[in-house]
Each structure stands twice: as C-alpha cells, then as structure tokens.
Short mmCIF file of C-alpha atoms in Angstrom, two decimals:
data_model
loop_
_atom_site.label_atom_id
_atom_site.label_comp_id
_atom_site.label_asym_id
_atom_site.label_seq_id
_atom_site.Cartn_x
_atom_site.Cartn_y
_atom_site.Cartn_z
CA MET A 1 28.24 -63.14 -114.01
CA ALA A 2 31.27 -63.73 -112.08
CA LYS A 3 32.92 -60.19 -110.44
CA LEU A 4 33.24 -58.08 -113.41
CA LYS A 5 36.74 -56.98 -112.10
CA ASP A 6 37.65 -61.10 -111.98
CA LEU A 7 36.70 -61.82 -115.41
CA LEU A 8 38.65 -58.57 -116.76
CA ARG A 9 41.53 -59.15 -114.59
CA LYS A 10 41.80 -62.75 -115.76
CA GLY A 11 41.01 -62.08 -119.53
CA GLU A 12 39.45 -64.36 -122.05
CA SER A 13 39.58 -68.11 -121.30
CA GLU A 14 37.38 -71.25 -122.82
CA THR A 15 34.58 -69.95 -120.87
CA VAL A 16 34.91 -66.02 -120.67
CA GLU A 17 34.82 -63.56 -124.56
CA PHE A 18 34.97 -60.09 -124.23
CA LYS A 19 33.05 -58.00 -127.32
CA PRO A 20 33.45 -54.40 -127.84
CA SER A 21 30.35 -53.47 -128.54
CA LEU A 22 26.28 -54.50 -129.18
CA SER A 23 26.90 -54.15 -132.93
CA GLN A 24 28.80 -57.83 -133.25
CA MET A 25 25.86 -59.58 -132.39
CA ASP A 26 26.89 -62.39 -135.02
CA LYS A 27 30.00 -62.74 -133.36
CA ILE A 28 27.73 -62.52 -129.62
CA THR A 29 25.56 -65.11 -130.83
CA GLU A 30 28.28 -67.56 -132.23
CA SER A 31 30.12 -67.30 -128.67
CA ILE A 32 26.79 -67.89 -127.00
CA SER A 33 25.84 -70.91 -129.01
CA ALA A 34 29.43 -72.16 -128.61
CA PHE A 35 29.46 -71.85 -124.65
CA SER A 36 25.73 -73.36 -124.71
CA ASN A 37 27.17 -76.36 -126.40
CA ALA A 38 29.81 -76.90 -124.49
CA LYS A 39 30.50 -76.50 -120.57
CA GLY A 40 28.47 -72.81 -120.21
CA GLY A 41 30.29 -69.34 -120.28
CA THR A 42 29.79 -65.36 -120.15
CA VAL A 43 30.11 -62.96 -122.76
CA VAL A 44 30.97 -59.67 -121.65
CA ILE A 45 29.83 -56.89 -124.13
CA GLY A 46 31.32 -53.40 -123.95
CA VAL A 47 34.94 -54.45 -123.34
CA SER A 48 38.10 -55.06 -126.29
CA ASP A 49 39.38 -58.17 -126.67
CA LYS A 50 42.60 -56.81 -124.63
CA GLY A 51 40.57 -56.20 -121.85
CA GLU A 52 40.01 -52.29 -122.06
CA VAL A 53 36.43 -51.13 -120.96
CA LEU A 54 34.93 -49.48 -123.53
CA GLY A 55 31.05 -48.99 -122.33
CA VAL A 56 28.25 -49.75 -124.13
CA ASP A 57 25.05 -47.56 -124.61
CA ILE A 58 22.01 -48.96 -122.86
CA GLY A 59 18.81 -47.63 -124.28
CA LYS A 60 15.36 -48.52 -122.54
CA ASN A 61 14.88 -51.78 -124.67
CA THR A 62 18.54 -52.54 -125.30
CA ILE A 63 18.44 -55.91 -122.57
CA GLU A 64 15.24 -57.13 -124.15
CA SER A 65 16.00 -56.62 -127.76
CA LEU A 66 19.51 -57.95 -126.82
CA ALA A 67 17.78 -61.43 -125.29
CA ASN A 68 15.39 -61.60 -128.10
CA LEU A 69 18.10 -61.30 -130.98
CA ILE A 70 19.89 -64.09 -129.04
CA LYS A 71 17.16 -66.58 -128.29
CA GLN A 72 16.01 -66.37 -132.44
CA ASN A 73 19.57 -66.78 -133.53
CA THR A 74 21.33 -69.30 -131.79
CA ASP A 75 20.77 -73.21 -132.15
CA PRO A 76 19.46 -75.11 -129.87
CA MET A 77 17.54 -71.58 -128.41
CA ALA A 78 19.78 -69.84 -125.90
CA TYR A 79 18.12 -68.05 -122.76
CA PRO A 80 20.62 -65.99 -121.72
CA SER A 81 21.36 -64.42 -118.12
CA ILE A 82 21.59 -60.76 -119.40
CA ARG A 83 22.91 -58.09 -116.24
CA VAL A 84 24.26 -54.55 -116.55
CA GLU A 85 27.71 -53.72 -114.81
CA GLU A 86 29.99 -50.97 -114.09
CA SER A 87 33.26 -50.38 -114.47
CA ASP A 88 35.65 -47.43 -114.78
CA LYS A 89 32.41 -45.62 -114.99
CA LYS A 90 31.03 -47.28 -118.02
CA GLN A 91 28.46 -49.86 -118.25
CA VAL A 92 29.03 -53.30 -119.82
CA VAL A 93 26.50 -56.05 -120.36
#
C-alpha cells in the first residue's frame, strides 16, 4: 500500500477508494474487482469518502476472513494484499 498519509491527502481517484467500514463488503469487493480488471488500485477500509479516518475494529480473524470473502466474491478471483495501518491512533485496512 502506498503511504497511508499520502493516500489520505490525495483522496479518492481512479486507483484509490475509501470505504468507511468492513460492513460494506459488497462495495469493497466491487471496487477490488474493478481494480483487478483495470490497472490495479487500493481500497482503504476505515476511511470516509471525504478522507476522514474513522478506524475499524480488527479482531483475531478479521484479516483472514476479509481475504476469504474477497476471493469468494470476485470474478476473476482476486488475491488481495491486506495490511493494517494506523492513522490518528485508529486502525485502517
């Protein structure tokens, strides 16, 4: 992932999407599928459309579950690179 602060500063673009929470899996997988069919991109979860860091709760199996959901709900199947980073003392994925 590009440096988080740079992504937040530049905002959404053709290759960057912000999603406020993990509860928006349909929109998250839609964006990932679109990026994988184009020139790639980054989805940052835990950030509002305006670039405000909201944070997400990361449980023991959150990352593994997220990766599995993405693989199961993208066609062709996407194999995401997932990282947890911190901004303003809040975690984003």
